[in-house]
Amino acid sequence: MVTGYAVSVFPLLARLCVLCKIRFNNQQTTVEGVTTFGFNDHRTRVAEGTEPVLWPAWKDDSGTSYSQPLILKGWGQFEGQTLVVAVTGNQLRGYVCKEPNGKIDESGFQQNTPLWSIDLMGDKPTKSHPTLVKKEDGKRYVYIGTDKDSSTGTGYIHIIDVTNFAYAQGVYKFRDLWSSDIVSAPLVLNWRGHEVVVYTAGNTAEVHLAVDPLKSTNEVAANLRIKIADSGRTSSSPAPVFNGQGFVVGLDRGPSGKGEFRIYRLDDILQEVNGKVISNPNSKPYKVVTTYSSIVASFSVDGDWIYFGDQWSRVYGYNIKTDESWFNDDNKGIFSNRSPALTRNTVYFPAVGMPGQKGKLLSVDRNTHNTNWTTSFDDRAQTAPAVWIIRNLGNAAILEGVGNGYLATINAKDGTKQYTLRVAPENQNEAYATGVTGEISVYDNWVVITTEKGVKAWYAQPLDIEVTSLDPGCPKNAQGYIVKPGEKYTATAKIKANKLPKRLVPGGILVPVGAFNEMGNAAYKAVLKDQNGNELPRFPQIIPWFDNRYLVVNNQHLAFNNQGEEITVTFEWTGAEKGPQHIAVGANLDYPTASPQMKNLCPETTLENNLKRVPIAINGYDAMAKIRPLKTEYIIFDPTVSVENTIIIGRNDENPGTIPVRLTVTGAGGTKTYNLNIGPKGEKYERFPYNFTAGPGTYKIRAEAWPPNGEWTDIDPKNNVAEVTITVKRGNVPKGDRGIHVSL
């Protein structure tokens, strides 16, 4: 498959729906886009779409990204469009999504230049994730942290006004005096009418809170510091609990240290004095929970339950109110600093791996706490997983970015890999944060990924090509399609576009098509023509092969411009001398297994209707042989007996004329051969007596009817041979009765 082409995730298609809702046990979240790390404040990483086929849409090769992009429903002048905010390099960039145009080229992606880009502080690209905040007055802001800046030795919080998305601008730059770097996604809460921004602070082992930063006029705002431990690091994105009136945050004590997470209620740590928010002098955490190893990534939240993994890939569930908890350590010992995805019944957790180890994706049952399945990759699991559900199908795919540059799609039910797609350069040295370096975002029918090269976006649209009919163009009778050896025939096929993407470039969607004359194990590619007798055009298709080499296939193709369009094609083929023989027509799939092949170009909702294959009854002749013995068992009192049989040779086909047949009969009397001409079925059957003298014993009689010198092929060789076993036994004379009796 050509790099960058469409990828089919599910075998079925779902209906279109505008707004999706993700339901969990104790909450229902209306989803209007990916607004922060983990898609929403609950960090569930679940999205729904309507179409199961991803088409490459656009890209921006703008530099390495370690962040999760935002996918937003457009507003204002961009109403009805889809917007993306992403970090590449040290810039925050804003895009208007370009839907696929159906163009097929080596990459499949359109270049998309951002509407705007804003420089961020920090000596290195930020590892923080942007968070969108929508105010009651309709204004929209993006909050993001930065890496350490050498001029100040601290991290920053940037706030960018994106209300007018065409002209976004930085409105606030907050220098955190006590941070080393800020890699978490800012969590923005509302407490008693005050905006509280919660974020981790790197090597300080603290969590920081900035209160009403947009109301501050000082670049160095008075942020509040909560000390978690005397040493360690905080890097996990705080997650909200208590309906947004509290948060949970993890502590990283290094590879060999005990882990810890703390739960805070805002009422316990804050107080308001004269309209100003300050730290509560009696501040204390609501809960402090120790784990087996460090907590370096974020939490997924469902009501009172939080779900997370530690640094050595144990998976946990914890109820913040009842202290009920569980953990699964089936895969402990594989490093991970990534966050889980959460559905109603399952926690999906990525085990990253160390150099020399392979990454894994784990599926753990929320109710039984058992491992459902694990699936392994050829390199590190570099991203948090994303769950993509196609509405009303009950099917879901897990999307996971891998260090070797591949995006893997995995069946959520059993962990089988459905597809892998190259999206970034291959990691040759197993270095950390290579390949798919950023994160995966999914919203409705959009998938946006950040990598070491920049941003790539796919849009889900249906494609369903069907070969509706294939007429071989030769006579047909009760035996099937009948041909003569060496004679040429013209076949006719119809190929239809049941579903097409919405937007097409001039010339339409190019679909590879192929026709094949299959004789035995060999396949010969035919030349397809249109109804006017013109050969269909060809285009070179570049297929990634092995050892960084490529295979070029010159497939003929059809161009579809309208949904429901059906195109008629023809091709010539020749009747074989011997069977079996088939003719086949396919569209947009890999067929056959041997060369010459047709190669798939654009995966579809299903490939089950993309091939028609018709068996051909070569010559249509069917000779048959039968044996009719007088009886199969003889009891004799004399030394020998004459064994009587009738051999019948005939036809079991509907063709006129006579055919030559050689009949060979082998038995106790030796082998006899008869050369015959047999007429049509029902007109003439040849019968031959085959008698021999036999003493006691077992005799096998075999009759075979075959064409002389391979002159023609029999369509049903199973009835060309008949065999009968004859048994001759000596009878027993009653004892004491050996004389001759005469009556007087």
XYZ file of C-alpha atoms in Angstrom:
744
model
C 0.000 0.000 0.000
C 1.307 3.473 -0.844
C 2.389 5.487 2.164
C -0.248 8.026 3.182
C -3.184 6.409 1.488
C -6.523 5.651 3.050
C -6.814 3.147 5.871
C -9.842 0.999 6.596
C -10.427 0.542 10.300
C -13.770 -1.260 10.357
C -15.561 -3.617 7.987
C -18.910 -1.858 8.266
C -20.412 1.575 7.790
C -22.513 3.620 10.192
C -25.037 6.380 9.660
C -24.155 10.068 9.912
C -24.816 11.940 13.153
C -23.736 15.493 14.000
C -23.205 15.455 17.769
C -21.930 12.527 19.775
C -22.249 11.775 23.489
C -19.906 9.568 25.455
C -21.661 7.800 28.322
C -19.950 6.457 31.417
C -21.300 4.993 34.619
C -21.871 8.226 36.473
C -21.546 10.943 33.886
C -22.538 12.014 30.403
C -20.238 14.344 28.549
C -21.359 16.239 25.468
C -18.386 16.248 23.117
C -17.797 19.231 20.875
C -14.192 18.517 20.051
C -10.855 17.629 21.562
C -10.381 20.486 24.024
C -7.470 19.306 26.171
C -5.119 16.425 26.854
C -7.161 13.224 26.919
C -9.811 14.903 24.703
C -11.737 16.285 27.705
C -11.104 17.098 31.354
C -11.986 13.514 32.292
C -9.060 12.337 30.097
C -11.034 9.420 28.642
C -9.597 9.556 25.089
C -12.766 8.213 23.496
C -14.386 9.632 20.359
C -17.120 8.584 17.978
C -17.267 8.774 14.199
C -19.650 7.860 11.425
C -17.395 6.404 8.713
C -14.764 3.684 9.072
C -12.312 4.683 6.311
C -9.621 7.301 6.909
C -8.463 9.387 3.950
C -5.272 11.469 4.094
C -6.365 15.090 4.271
C -3.551 17.511 5.083
C -0.166 17.921 6.720
C 2.233 20.585 7.928
C 5.880 19.497 8.085
C 6.709 22.150 10.640
C 8.898 20.359 13.168
C 8.835 17.988 16.120
C 5.833 17.943 18.410
C 5.404 16.276 21.795
C 1.892 17.599 22.397
C -1.654 16.517 21.744
C -3.449 18.616 19.139
C -6.864 20.136 19.775
C -9.684 19.481 17.258
C -12.412 22.093 17.596
C -15.808 22.752 16.033
C -15.553 25.998 14.144
C -17.256 29.206 15.266
C -17.779 32.676 13.840
C -16.593 32.871 10.268
C -15.489 29.219 10.534
C -18.890 27.885 11.578
C -19.387 24.387 10.144
C -15.656 23.858 9.667
C -13.141 21.992 11.806
C -10.215 23.792 13.436
C -6.968 22.422 14.851
C -4.568 23.920 17.384
C -1.212 22.147 17.643
C 2.311 22.732 18.859
C 5.247 22.048 16.553
C 8.729 23.113 17.435
C 8.282 26.033 19.799
C 5.202 27.464 18.153
C 1.474 27.173 18.763
C -0.254 26.958 15.375
C -3.864 27.263 14.229
C -5.296 25.442 11.192
C -8.536 25.200 9.281
C -8.965 21.578 8.244
C -8.881 20.731 4.557
C -11.064 17.769 3.708
C -9.568 15.148 1.360
C -9.900 16.043 -2.297
C -9.531 12.476 -3.529
C -6.182 13.172 -5.127
C -3.906 10.147 -5.336
C -0.202 10.908 -5.281
C 2.856 9.608 -3.478
C 1.825 11.150 -0.140
C -1.914 11.666 -0.469
C -1.744 14.773 1.781
C -2.371 18.407 0.941
C -0.033 20.959 2.442
C -1.897 23.111 4.977
C -0.348 26.421 5.973
C -1.478 27.595 9.423
C -3.619 30.707 9.732
C -1.344 31.869 12.518
C 1.623 30.814 14.633
C 2.706 32.161 18.007
C 6.180 31.693 19.492
C 6.427 30.054 22.907
C 9.084 30.464 25.576
C 11.518 27.685 26.443
C 14.828 26.457 25.070
C 13.300 23.228 23.768
C 9.948 22.349 22.185
C 7.293 22.272 24.867
C 5.961 18.948 26.125
C 2.877 20.594 27.570
C -0.513 20.071 25.973
C -2.797 22.954 25.007
C -6.128 23.354 26.781
C -9.093 25.308 25.404
C -11.158 27.440 27.792
C -14.487 28.875 26.666
C -15.752 31.821 28.726
C -19.347 32.704 29.459
C -19.019 35.800 27.249
C -18.142 33.548 24.291
C -14.427 34.287 24.290
C -12.063 31.372 23.793
C -8.518 30.992 25.094
C -5.804 28.367 24.773
C -3.595 27.719 27.813
C -0.236 25.920 27.473
C 2.960 25.470 29.486
C 6.549 25.598 28.262
C 9.907 23.967 28.788
C 12.615 25.667 30.858
C 13.774 28.976 29.455
C 17.478 29.720 29.903
C 16.921 33.450 30.368
C 14.835 32.907 33.496
C 15.481 29.287 34.466
C 11.727 28.672 34.761
C 8.756 27.516 32.775
C 5.929 29.701 31.501
C 2.184 29.554 31.040
C 0.994 31.175 27.803
C -2.604 32.245 27.279
C -3.640 32.843 23.657
C -6.908 34.470 22.648
C -8.412 32.453 19.779
C -11.853 34.077 19.819
C -11.150 35.459 16.367
C -9.523 32.333 15.056
C -8.237 34.072 11.951
C -6.124 36.410 14.098
C -5.192 34.628 17.326
C -2.934 36.596 19.656
C -1.080 36.050 22.890
C -2.723 38.007 25.687
C -0.837 36.781 28.724
C 2.526 35.221 29.452
C 2.905 33.953 32.994
C 6.404 33.214 34.363
C 6.297 30.592 37.085
C 9.157 31.518 39.416
C 9.230 28.125 41.136
C 8.925 25.690 38.236
C 11.711 23.955 36.370
C 9.494 23.143 33.376
C 5.778 22.658 32.772
C 4.930 19.540 30.794
C 1.368 18.890 31.935
C -1.819 20.124 30.332
C -3.194 23.042 32.354
C -6.428 22.087 34.124
C -8.745 25.096 34.345
C -11.389 24.950 37.099
C -13.945 27.394 38.426
C -14.036 27.891 42.214
C -16.506 30.383 43.684
C -16.385 32.511 40.549
C -12.592 32.434 40.289
C -10.611 30.792 37.529
C -8.096 28.336 38.982
C -5.404 26.984 36.645
C -3.798 23.788 38.006
C -0.551 22.434 36.557
C 2.542 20.511 37.583
C 5.909 22.169 37.986
C 8.613 19.722 36.916
C 11.459 18.973 39.320
C 9.941 20.877 42.232
C 7.713 18.032 43.511
C 4.935 20.613 43.718
C 1.625 21.348 42.066
C 0.919 25.004 41.280
C -2.297 26.971 40.994
C -2.661 30.263 39.160
C -5.816 32.139 40.164
C -7.545 34.577 37.795
C -4.431 35.015 35.617
C -6.275 37.041 32.974
C -7.131 39.638 35.618
C -3.503 40.089 36.576
C -1.439 42.913 35.165
C 1.828 41.467 36.362
C 3.755 39.085 34.148
C 4.944 37.342 37.302
C 1.565 36.409 38.705
C 1.173 35.291 42.320
C 0.639 31.585 41.912
C -0.032 29.209 44.802
C 2.319 26.335 45.553
C 1.384 22.989 47.102
C 4.271 20.858 48.214
C 3.668 17.169 47.533
C 6.992 15.747 48.733
C 10.538 16.769 49.678
C 11.894 15.335 46.437
C 10.692 13.981 43.168
C 9.021 15.359 40.095
C 5.502 16.244 39.030
C 4.718 15.782 35.368
C 1.269 14.195 35.161
C -1.587 16.355 33.943
C -3.894 16.986 36.923
C -7.352 15.502 36.421
C -10.577 16.891 37.915
C -12.539 15.110 40.647
C -15.511 16.088 42.825
C -17.318 17.543 39.791
C -14.504 19.964 39.087
C -14.085 21.104 42.680
C -10.932 19.097 43.233
C -8.075 17.417 41.386
C -5.731 14.426 41.527
C -2.043 14.620 40.701
C 0.810 12.079 40.675
C 4.368 12.076 42.031
C 7.403 10.667 40.218
C 10.181 9.463 42.552
C 12.262 7.893 39.793
C 12.637 4.328 38.490
C 13.208 2.703 41.893
C 11.086 4.918 44.137
C 7.635 4.367 45.535
C 4.881 6.193 43.713
C 2.225 8.434 45.156
C -0.807 10.396 44.113
C -2.684 13.037 46.045
C -6.277 14.156 45.880
C -7.136 17.744 46.766
C -10.435 19.543 47.296
C -10.319 23.220 46.406
C -12.286 24.077 49.538
C -9.528 22.493 51.646
C -6.602 24.330 50.068
C -8.038 27.736 49.111
C -9.750 30.569 50.887
C -11.057 33.934 49.750
C -10.080 37.087 51.648
C -11.388 40.449 50.465
C -12.108 39.022 47.050
C -8.610 37.625 46.699
C -7.858 33.911 46.677
C -5.017 32.778 48.919
C -3.781 29.496 50.325
C -5.690 28.038 53.244
C -3.235 27.939 56.184
C -4.762 24.628 57.232
C -4.336 23.218 53.742
C -4.042 19.470 53.473
C -4.754 16.810 50.870
C -8.045 14.974 50.930
C -6.246 11.668 50.296
C -2.637 10.510 49.940
C -2.251 7.121 48.280
C 1.021 5.224 47.832
C 1.599 3.044 44.764
C 4.236 0.469 43.912
C 6.153 2.800 41.614
C 6.134 6.333 40.291
C 3.116 8.030 38.755
C 4.461 9.904 35.745
C 1.385 10.246 33.545
C -2.222 11.303 33.802
C -5.453 9.802 35.109
C -8.751 8.890 33.452
C -11.836 9.721 35.499
C -15.323 8.234 35.662
C -17.364 9.663 38.506
C -15.640 8.749 41.784
C -13.289 6.265 40.089
C -9.870 7.165 38.729
C -7.808 4.878 36.496
C -4.089 5.125 35.805
C -0.840 3.215 35.385
C 2.479 3.472 37.184
C 5.959 3.691 35.717
C 6.327 -0.097 35.527
C 3.001 -0.733 33.797
C 0.789 -1.791 36.673
C -2.777 -0.692 35.960
C -4.881 0.698 38.833
C -8.442 1.591 39.673
C -9.270 3.673 42.760
C -12.491 5.106 44.234
C -11.696 8.491 45.771
C -14.620 8.361 48.211
C -14.733 4.737 49.377
C -10.999 3.864 49.031
C -12.014 0.751 47.100
C -9.125 -0.132 44.812
C -7.556 -2.751 42.581
C -4.473 -3.199 40.455
C -3.352 -5.491 37.647
C 0.361 -6.342 37.450
C 0.264 -8.950 34.681
C 2.667 -6.835 32.616
C 4.736 -5.192 35.350
C 8.352 -4.486 34.530
C 7.801 -2.712 31.201
C 8.403 1.024 31.464
C 5.577 3.448 30.705
C 5.056 7.156 31.168
C 1.888 7.315 29.106
C -1.729 7.687 30.086
C -4.669 5.289 29.657
C -7.860 5.447 27.647
C -11.136 4.570 29.337
C -14.417 3.090 28.154
C -17.392 1.813 30.127
C -15.843 -1.599 30.767
C -12.161 -1.342 29.850
C -8.900 0.440 30.635
C -6.453 0.563 27.712
C -2.883 1.245 28.835
C 0.345 1.558 26.793
C 3.477 -0.171 28.046
C 6.236 1.822 26.424
C 9.238 -0.475 26.864
C 12.929 0.229 27.382
C 15.683 0.055 24.727
C 15.722 -3.490 23.397
C 12.157 -4.116 24.608
C 9.040 -3.941 22.517
C 6.070 -1.827 23.386
C 2.639 -3.229 24.256
C -0.961 -2.174 24.525
C -2.867 -3.674 27.451
C -6.613 -4.161 27.786
C -7.804 -4.566 31.381
C -11.394 -5.260 32.407
C -12.711 -2.593 34.796
C -15.045 -5.050 36.504
C -12.980 -8.237 36.857
C -9.593 -6.431 36.827
C -8.266 -9.217 34.596
C -6.209 -8.709 31.455
C -8.411 -9.110 28.384
C -5.508 -9.144 25.949
C -2.137 -7.632 25.141
C -0.742 -6.777 21.747
C 2.926 -6.120 20.995
C 4.575 -3.650 18.628
C 7.907 -3.659 16.817
C 9.006 -0.597 18.771
C 7.986 1.643 21.665
C 4.386 2.614 22.238
C 4.903 6.362 22.046
C 1.423 7.804 22.590
C -1.537 7.473 24.859
C -4.088 5.253 23.087
C -7.190 6.704 21.475
C -10.482 4.809 21.198
C -12.469 5.426 18.021
C -16.021 4.094 17.968
C -18.145 3.912 14.830
C -21.662 4.795 15.923
C -24.311 2.106 16.201
C -21.926 -0.672 15.139
C -20.680 -1.753 18.545
C -17.172 -1.790 17.049
C -14.160 0.202 18.181
C -10.563 0.577 17.100
C -7.689 1.564 19.336
C -5.241 3.942 17.664
C -1.663 3.800 18.963
C 1.423 5.656 17.744
C 4.677 3.698 17.655
C 8.307 4.785 17.805
C 9.105 3.283 14.413
C 6.808 5.819 12.794
C 3.680 3.691 12.425
C 0.116 4.322 13.479
C -1.419 1.008 14.528
C -5.152 0.325 14.600
C -6.148 -2.476 16.933
C -9.446 -4.294 17.356
C -10.736 -3.270 20.781
C -12.409 -6.637 21.371
C -9.512 -9.029 20.896
C -6.362 -6.963 20.382
C -5.699 -8.068 16.805
C -3.958 -5.517 14.630
C -6.273 -4.333 11.889
C -3.902 -2.046 10.083
C -0.569 -0.237 10.359
C 0.127 2.999 8.533
C 3.429 4.808 8.196
C 2.972 8.380 9.449
C 6.513 9.407 10.458
C 10.132 8.469 9.736
C 11.292 5.141 11.079
C 13.169 5.086 14.379
C 16.468 3.315 13.710
C 18.110 3.596 17.148
C 15.200 3.011 19.552
C 15.642 6.538 20.897
C 12.873 7.810 23.114
C 10.299 10.213 21.637
C 10.890 9.409 17.982
C 8.465 8.452 15.253
C 5.000 9.367 16.473
C 6.417 11.708 19.118
C 3.269 13.628 19.980
C -0.250 12.393 20.596
C -3.355 11.220 18.747
C -6.583 13.200 18.714
C -9.879 11.929 17.320
C -13.081 13.889 16.942
C -16.072 12.839 14.864
C -14.512 11.827 11.518
C -11.170 13.589 12.030
C -7.925 12.002 13.227
C -5.009 14.386 13.834
C -1.547 13.204 14.894
C 1.605 15.083 15.835
C 4.960 13.504 15.004
C 8.636 14.353 14.821
C 7.921 15.895 11.409
C 4.852 17.934 12.288
C 1.083 17.531 11.973
C -0.893 15.052 9.878
C -4.661 14.839 9.552
C -7.048 12.236 8.148
C -10.756 12.500 7.469
C -13.124 9.524 7.455
C -15.211 9.159 4.314
C -16.874 6.108 2.777
C -15.652 4.299 -0.314
C -17.351 1.176 -1.647
C -16.530 -0.155 -5.097
C -18.376 -3.273 -6.282
C -17.880 -5.599 -9.241
C -21.584 -6.129 -9.891
C -21.434 -8.645 -12.769
C -19.145 -10.718 -14.977
C -20.374 -12.371 -18.187
C -17.677 -14.605 -19.754
C -19.206 -14.265 -23.220
C -19.195 -18.015 -23.970
C -22.012 -20.601 -24.277
C -23.633 -21.890 -21.138
C -25.544 -25.080 -20.429
C -26.400 -27.225 -17.449
C -22.702 -27.932 -16.956
C -21.811 -24.235 -16.753
C -19.871 -21.996 -19.119
C -18.501 -24.137 -21.982
C -15.457 -23.233 -24.085
C -13.343 -24.777 -26.817
C -9.584 -25.046 -26.419
C -7.707 -22.132 -27.978
C -10.867 -20.220 -28.903
C -11.104 -16.528 -27.928
C -14.046 -15.011 -26.102
C -14.963 -11.463 -25.025
C -16.100 -11.044 -21.439
C -18.108 -8.107 -20.093
C -18.009 -6.806 -16.503
C -19.735 -3.976 -14.672
C -18.066 -2.051 -11.837
C -20.018 0.350 -9.641
C -19.196 3.087 -7.126
C -21.717 2.426 -4.365
C -20.171 5.121 -2.154
C -17.642 7.861 -2.912
C -15.947 10.547 -0.808
C -17.710 13.887 -0.801
C -15.003 15.963 -2.414
C -13.140 14.885 -5.525
C -10.473 16.457 -7.676
C -11.202 16.753 -11.386
C -10.917 13.269 -12.817
C -12.513 11.611 -9.807
C -11.331 8.747 -7.632
C -8.882 6.482 -9.444
C -9.625 2.816 -8.764
C -7.226 0.040 -9.880
C -8.985 -2.677 -11.882
C -7.760 -5.958 -13.300
C -8.982 -8.942 -15.328
C -7.396 -12.388 -15.145
C -7.520 -15.637 -17.091
C -6.625 -18.298 -14.518
C -5.524 -21.705 -15.783
C -4.481 -24.150 -13.117
C -2.070 -22.354 -10.797
C -1.127 -19.720 -13.367
C -2.875 -16.377 -13.852
C -2.626 -14.215 -16.958
C -3.568 -10.562 -16.829
C -5.948 -9.464 -19.553
C -6.227 -5.999 -21.093
C -9.374 -4.145 -20.068
C -11.174 -1.928 -22.562
C -14.080 0.471 -22.338
C -17.311 0.040 -24.301
C -15.756 1.844 -27.264
C -12.884 -0.614 -27.467
C -10.267 1.750 -26.012
C -7.795 0.362 -23.499
C -8.264 1.691 -19.977
C -5.485 4.088 -18.926
C -2.681 3.015 -16.613
C -0.852 4.748 -13.794
C 2.283 3.704 -11.904
C 1.514 2.631 -8.346
C 4.453 2.685 -5.927
C 4.265 -0.049 -3.293
C 6.640 -0.097 -0.284
C 8.475 -3.414 -0.510
C 11.453 -4.393 1.652
C 14.952 -3.085 2.467
C 13.700 0.436 1.656
C 12.902 -0.631 -1.899
C 9.678 -0.102 -3.786
C 7.625 -2.088 -6.246
C 6.104 -0.237 -9.178
C 2.866 -1.698 -10.543
C 1.283 -0.258 -13.682
C -2.368 -0.963 -13.028
C -5.174 -0.056 -15.334
C -7.746 2.102 -13.589
C -11.242 3.544 -13.724
C -12.139 7.078 -12.654
C -15.398 7.463 -10.705
C -16.923 10.926 -10.388
C -20.435 10.234 -9.121
C -21.856 8.003 -6.425
C -23.895 5.213 -8.013
C -21.948 5.447 -11.277
C -21.554 2.067 -13.030
C -18.943 1.492 -15.739
C -18.899 -1.385 -18.257
C -15.578 -2.903 -19.307
C -14.599 -5.751 -21.649
C -11.612 -8.031 -22.100
C -10.574 -10.975 -24.260
C -9.591 -14.367 -22.941
C -8.822 -17.788 -24.420
C -10.228 -21.213 -23.611
C -7.665 -23.464 -21.965
C -6.519 -26.819 -23.271
C -6.866 -28.369 -19.828
C -8.619 -27.415 -16.624
C -9.312 -26.047 -14.182
C -9.967 -22.597 -15.613
C -11.497 -19.409 -14.147
C -11.815 -15.834 -15.285
C -11.894 -13.021 -12.740
C -12.424 -9.266 -12.554
C -11.431 -7.271 -9.472
C -11.325 -3.654 -8.385
C -9.177 -2.005 -5.728
C -7.846 -5.082 -3.968
C -4.713 -7.199 -3.857
C -5.369 -10.064 -6.288
C -4.245 -12.729 -7.020
C -1.519 -13.959 -4.664
C 0.892 -14.706 -7.516
C 2.268 -12.267 -10.072
C 0.999 -10.541 -12.170
C -1.185 -8.770 -9.614
C -3.622 -5.976 -9.188
C -2.809 -3.893 -6.091
C -5.168 -2.238 -3.652
C -4.921 1.549 -3.620
C -7.764 2.953 -1.505
C -9.083 0.678 1.275
C -12.847 0.608 1.591
C -15.607 -0.068 4.064
C -15.580 -3.630 2.739
C -13.601 -5.533 0.113
C -15.992 -8.478 0.086
C -17.789 -7.266 -3.076
C -14.700 -6.261 -5.060
C -14.190 -9.508 -7.016
C -16.167 -11.685 -9.406
C -14.648 -15.059 -10.304
C -16.363 -17.488 -12.697
C -15.432 -21.171 -13.241
C -15.163 -22.336 -16.847
C -16.032 -25.927 -17.931
C -13.335 -26.545 -20.525
C -14.818 -28.402 -23.547
C -17.636 -29.609 -21.347
C -16.961 -33.329 -21.965
C -17.665 -35.877 -19.271
C -16.939 -39.522 -20.029
C -17.916 -42.111 -17.440
C -17.259 -45.759 -16.692
C -19.418 -48.197 -14.706
C -19.210 -51.918 -13.852
C -22.299 -54.085 -13.499
C -21.296 -57.485 -12.066
C -23.721 -60.402 -12.239
C -22.973 -60.730 -8.533
C -20.120 -59.830 -6.231
C -19.928 -63.065 -4.206
C -19.755 -66.639 -5.537
C -20.055 -69.857 -3.490
C -18.703 -72.785 -5.547
C -18.471 -76.565 -5.118
C -16.586 -77.050 -8.353
C -12.931 -76.064 -8.760
C -13.745 -72.897 -10.762
C -16.574 -70.615 -11.801
C -17.199 -68.185 -14.666
C -17.353 -64.622 -13.258
C -19.616 -62.448 -15.410
C -19.480 -58.599 -15.583
C -20.737 -55.906 -17.902
C -18.581 -52.780 -18.440
C -20.540 -49.666 -19.431
C -18.879 -46.638 -20.973
C -20.895 -43.503 -21.708
C -21.353 -39.743 -21.557
C -22.653 -37.454 -18.845
C -22.607 -34.132 -20.703
C -24.993 -32.250 -22.963
C -22.637 -31.595 -25.896
C -23.390 -32.874 -29.375
C -21.106 -35.081 -31.461
C -18.966 -38.036 -30.534
C -15.839 -38.154 -28.449
C -13.013 -40.681 -28.536
C -12.453 -42.627 -25.330
C -9.939 -45.293 -24.395
C -11.387 -47.913 -22.049
C -8.972 -50.023 -20.014
C -10.245 -53.053 -18.073
C -7.963 -54.956 -15.722
C -8.850 -58.115 -13.861
C -7.826 -61.731 -13.288
C -7.833 -62.289 -17.019
C -5.221 -59.560 -17.582
C -5.619 -56.054 -19.044
C -7.675 -55.271 -22.110
C -7.892 -51.916 -23.949
C -10.741 -50.704 -26.166
C -10.699 -47.571 -28.342
C -14.206 -46.191 -28.748
C -16.249 -43.331 -30.098
C -19.094 -42.469 -27.763
C -22.066 -40.480 -28.871
C -24.030 -37.846 -26.956
C -25.659 -38.628 -23.651
C -28.815 -40.721 -24.025
C -27.981 -41.706 -27.591
C -25.429 -44.438 -27.140
C -23.790 -46.388 -24.344
C -21.184 -49.018 -25.077
C -21.487 -52.263 -23.108
C -18.742 -54.854 -22.947
C -18.893 -58.279 -21.329
C -15.888 -59.008 -19.215
C -15.905 -62.647 -18.087
C -13.168 -64.758 -16.598
C -12.756 -68.121 -14.937
C -11.941 -67.877 -11.255
C -11.104 -70.182 -8.415
C -11.531 -69.275 -4.743
C -10.091 -65.844 -3.920
C -10.665 -62.053 -4.159
C -10.659 -60.264 -7.527
C -10.662 -56.507 -8.242
C -12.024 -55.296 -11.545
C -11.177 -51.728 -12.537
C -12.554 -49.862 -15.543
C -11.127 -46.495 -16.697
C -12.403 -44.163 -19.425
C -9.860 -41.532 -20.456
C -9.317 -39.337 -23.503
C -6.557 -40.738 -25.755
C -3.262 -38.828 -25.650
C -4.786 -36.005 -23.543
C -6.862 -34.766 -26.505
C -9.459 -33.118 -24.248
C -10.091 -32.425 -20.584
C -12.781 -34.223 -18.669
C -14.800 -31.832 -16.487
C -15.595 -34.450 -13.847
C -12.756 -36.983 -13.572
C -14.259 -38.554 -10.466
C -16.650 -40.705 -12.564
C -14.037 -41.830 -15.071
C -12.989 -44.766 -12.923
C -15.098 -47.639 -11.585
C -13.915 -50.518 -9.427
C -15.637 -53.659 -8.124
C -14.386 -56.394 -5.804
C -15.506 -59.996 -6.525
C -15.193 -62.722 -3.856
C -15.167 -66.454 -4.763
C -15.569 -68.924 -1.873
C -15.657 -72.730 -1.786
C -18.866 -74.242 -0.382
C -18.857 -76.883 2.413
C -20.236 -80.477 1.685
C -22.214 -81.956 4.667
C -20.217 -84.561 6.710
C -21.019 -88.330 6.128
C -22.718 -87.570 2.892
C -19.945 -88.035 0.393
C -21.485 -90.890 -1.704
C -24.002 -90.996 -4.559
C -27.580 -91.837 -3.590
C -29.923 -93.648 -6.014
C -33.602 -94.279 -5.337
C -35.120 -97.607 -6.321
